[in-house]
Short mmCIF file of C-alpha atoms in Angstrom, two decimals:
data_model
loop_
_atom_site.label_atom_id
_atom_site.label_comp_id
_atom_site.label_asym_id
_atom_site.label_seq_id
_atom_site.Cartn_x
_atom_site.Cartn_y
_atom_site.Cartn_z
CA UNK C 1 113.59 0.32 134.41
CA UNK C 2 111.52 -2.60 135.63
CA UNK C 3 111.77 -4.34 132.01
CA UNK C 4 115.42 -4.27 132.62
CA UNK C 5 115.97 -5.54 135.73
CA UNK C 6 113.52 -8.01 134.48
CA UNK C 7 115.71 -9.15 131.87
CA UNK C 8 118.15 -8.84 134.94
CA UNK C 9 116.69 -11.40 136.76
CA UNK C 10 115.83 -13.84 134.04
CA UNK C 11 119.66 -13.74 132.72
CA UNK C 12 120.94 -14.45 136.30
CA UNK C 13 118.38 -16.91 137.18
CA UNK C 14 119.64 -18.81 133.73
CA UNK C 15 123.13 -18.52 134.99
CA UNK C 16 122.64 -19.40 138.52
CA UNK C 17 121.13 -22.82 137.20
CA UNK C 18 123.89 -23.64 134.97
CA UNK C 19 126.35 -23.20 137.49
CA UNK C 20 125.11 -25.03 140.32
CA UNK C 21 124.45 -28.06 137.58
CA UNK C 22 128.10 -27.86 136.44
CA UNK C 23 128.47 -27.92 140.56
CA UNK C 24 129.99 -31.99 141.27
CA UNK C 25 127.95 -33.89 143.63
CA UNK C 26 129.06 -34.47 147.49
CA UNK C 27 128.14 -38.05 146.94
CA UNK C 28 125.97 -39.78 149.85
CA UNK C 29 122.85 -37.82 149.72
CA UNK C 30 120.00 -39.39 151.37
CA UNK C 31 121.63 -42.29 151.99
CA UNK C 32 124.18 -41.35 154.67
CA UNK C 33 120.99 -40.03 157.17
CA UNK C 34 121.75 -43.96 158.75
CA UNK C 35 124.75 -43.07 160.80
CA UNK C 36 127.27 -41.44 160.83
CA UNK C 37 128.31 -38.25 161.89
CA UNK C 38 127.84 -34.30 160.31
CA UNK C 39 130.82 -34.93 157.95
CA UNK C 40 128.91 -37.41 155.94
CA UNK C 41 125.40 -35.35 156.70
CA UNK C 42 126.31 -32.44 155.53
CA UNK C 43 129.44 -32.99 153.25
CA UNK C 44 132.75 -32.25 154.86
CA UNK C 45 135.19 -29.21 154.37
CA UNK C 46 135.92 -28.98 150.52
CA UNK C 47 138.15 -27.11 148.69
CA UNK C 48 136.37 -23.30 147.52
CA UNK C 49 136.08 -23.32 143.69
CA UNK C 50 135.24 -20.86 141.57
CA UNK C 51 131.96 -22.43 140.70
CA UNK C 52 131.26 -22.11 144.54
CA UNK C 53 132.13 -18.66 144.37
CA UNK C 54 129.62 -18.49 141.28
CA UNK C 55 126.88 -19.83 142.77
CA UNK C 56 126.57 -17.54 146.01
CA UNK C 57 127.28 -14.10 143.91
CA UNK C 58 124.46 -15.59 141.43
CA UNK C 59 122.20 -16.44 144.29
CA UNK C 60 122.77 -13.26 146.29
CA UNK C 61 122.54 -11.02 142.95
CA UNK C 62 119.31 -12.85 142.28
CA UNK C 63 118.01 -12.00 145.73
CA UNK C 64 118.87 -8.32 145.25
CA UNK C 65 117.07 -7.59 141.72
CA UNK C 66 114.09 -9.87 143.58
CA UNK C 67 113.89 -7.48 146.64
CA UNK C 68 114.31 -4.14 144.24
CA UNK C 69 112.19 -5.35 141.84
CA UNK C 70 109.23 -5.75 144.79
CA UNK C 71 109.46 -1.65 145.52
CA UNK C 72 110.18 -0.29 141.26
CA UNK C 73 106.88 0.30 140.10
CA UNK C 74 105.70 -1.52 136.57
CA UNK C 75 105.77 1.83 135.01
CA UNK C 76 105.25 2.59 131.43
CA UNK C 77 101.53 3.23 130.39
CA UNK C 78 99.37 0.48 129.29
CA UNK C 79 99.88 -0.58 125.52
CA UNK C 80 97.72 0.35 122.62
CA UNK C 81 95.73 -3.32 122.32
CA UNK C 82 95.07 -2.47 126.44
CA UNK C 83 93.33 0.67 125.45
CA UNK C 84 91.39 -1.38 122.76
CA UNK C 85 90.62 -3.86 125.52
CA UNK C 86 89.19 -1.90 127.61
CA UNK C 87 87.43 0.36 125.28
CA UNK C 88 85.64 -3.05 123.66
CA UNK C 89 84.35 -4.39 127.52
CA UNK C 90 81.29 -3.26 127.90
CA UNK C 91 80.72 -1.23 131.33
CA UNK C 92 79.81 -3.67 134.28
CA UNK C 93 76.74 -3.25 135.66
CA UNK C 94 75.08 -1.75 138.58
CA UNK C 95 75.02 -4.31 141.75
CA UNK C 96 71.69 -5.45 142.16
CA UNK C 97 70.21 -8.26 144.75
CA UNK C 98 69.80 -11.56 143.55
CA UNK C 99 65.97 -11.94 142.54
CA UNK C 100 64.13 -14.58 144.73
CA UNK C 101 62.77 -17.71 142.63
CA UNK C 102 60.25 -17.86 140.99
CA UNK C 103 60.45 -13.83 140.52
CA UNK C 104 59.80 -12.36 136.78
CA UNK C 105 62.79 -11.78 135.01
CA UNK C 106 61.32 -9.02 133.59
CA UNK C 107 61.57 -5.09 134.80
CA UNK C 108 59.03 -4.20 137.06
CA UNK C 109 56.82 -1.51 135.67
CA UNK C 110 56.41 1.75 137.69
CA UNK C 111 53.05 0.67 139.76
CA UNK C 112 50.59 4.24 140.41
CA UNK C 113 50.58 6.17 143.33
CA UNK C 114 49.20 4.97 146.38
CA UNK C 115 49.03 1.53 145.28
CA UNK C 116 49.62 -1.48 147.28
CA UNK C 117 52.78 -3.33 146.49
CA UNK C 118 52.96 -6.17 144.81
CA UNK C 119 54.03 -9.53 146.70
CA UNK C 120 56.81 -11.50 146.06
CA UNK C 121 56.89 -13.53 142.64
CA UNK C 122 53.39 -12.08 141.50
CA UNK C 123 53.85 -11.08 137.74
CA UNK C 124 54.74 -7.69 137.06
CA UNK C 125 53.03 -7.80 133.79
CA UNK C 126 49.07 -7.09 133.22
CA UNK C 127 47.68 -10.51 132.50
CA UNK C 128 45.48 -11.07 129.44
CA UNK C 129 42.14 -9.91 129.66
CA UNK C 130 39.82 -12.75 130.48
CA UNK C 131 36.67 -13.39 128.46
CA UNK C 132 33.74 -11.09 129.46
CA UNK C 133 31.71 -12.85 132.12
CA UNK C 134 34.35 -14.68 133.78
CA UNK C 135 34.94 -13.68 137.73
CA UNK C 136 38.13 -12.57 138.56
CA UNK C 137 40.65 -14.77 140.33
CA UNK C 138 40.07 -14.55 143.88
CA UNK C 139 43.53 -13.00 144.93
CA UNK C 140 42.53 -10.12 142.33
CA UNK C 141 39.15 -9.37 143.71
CA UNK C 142 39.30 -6.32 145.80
CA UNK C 143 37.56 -6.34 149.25
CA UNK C 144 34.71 -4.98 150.02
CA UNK C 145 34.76 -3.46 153.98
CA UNK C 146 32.18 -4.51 155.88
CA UNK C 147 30.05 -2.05 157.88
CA UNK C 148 30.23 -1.98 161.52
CA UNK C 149 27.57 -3.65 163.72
CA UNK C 150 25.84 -2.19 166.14
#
């Protein structure tokens, strides 16, 4: 149904052109706007030809099929290369928060219970052990509490 009035459409909007180009000027155009008085403006009484008659049953058949063509649904089900379309895209993925800069673009791994979390942009992954004897950087050293005094 909608393919037809489609083709509908298309064949009067081909038509409708045709006729109001076979349509004779009214002469003046822009050029009477100087003076004058609604004659010249807006062309005088003229004789009703059947191109005249043509062009408003064109133009209020193409405003019809426009208007039903708004409420008939597409219908019809999607074609075969569609299917194969949409089998091909890969499945979008989950919406996730933008990472901050400067953040590891790798996953996080799953840190052990109780531990502190991590702040923002420190690496995720276990840095390579340092030679033996070297300290520790200092944001890595652990501290030590400090007993109470009396």
């Amino acid at each position: 149904m909608f393919a037809f009035l489609v083709s509908l459409l298309i064949l009067d909007a081909i038509l409708l052109s045709v006729v109001v180009l076979l349509q004779a000027g009214q002469g003046g155009g822009l050029a009477s706007l100087g003076g004058g008085g609604t004659d010249t403006v807006l062309g005088g009484r003229q004789a009703v030809t059947i191109l005249t008659k043509l062009t408003w049953w064109c133009g209020g058949i193409f405003m019809v099929l426009s208007l039903l063509l708004s409420f008939v649904p597409r219908g019809g089900s999607s074609s075969g290369l569609q299917e194969r379309l949409r089998q091909a895209t890969p499945a979008a993925p989950s919406q996730q928060a933008p990472l901050p800069l400067g953040a590891p673009t790798q996953p996080a791994t799953e840190a052990p219970k109780g531990a502190a979390p991590l702040p923002l942009g420190a690496p995720t992954q276990p840095a390579a052990e340092a030679p033996k004897g070297t300290p520790p950087p200092a944001a890595a050293q652990p501290t030590k509490p400090t007993p109470p005094k009396k």
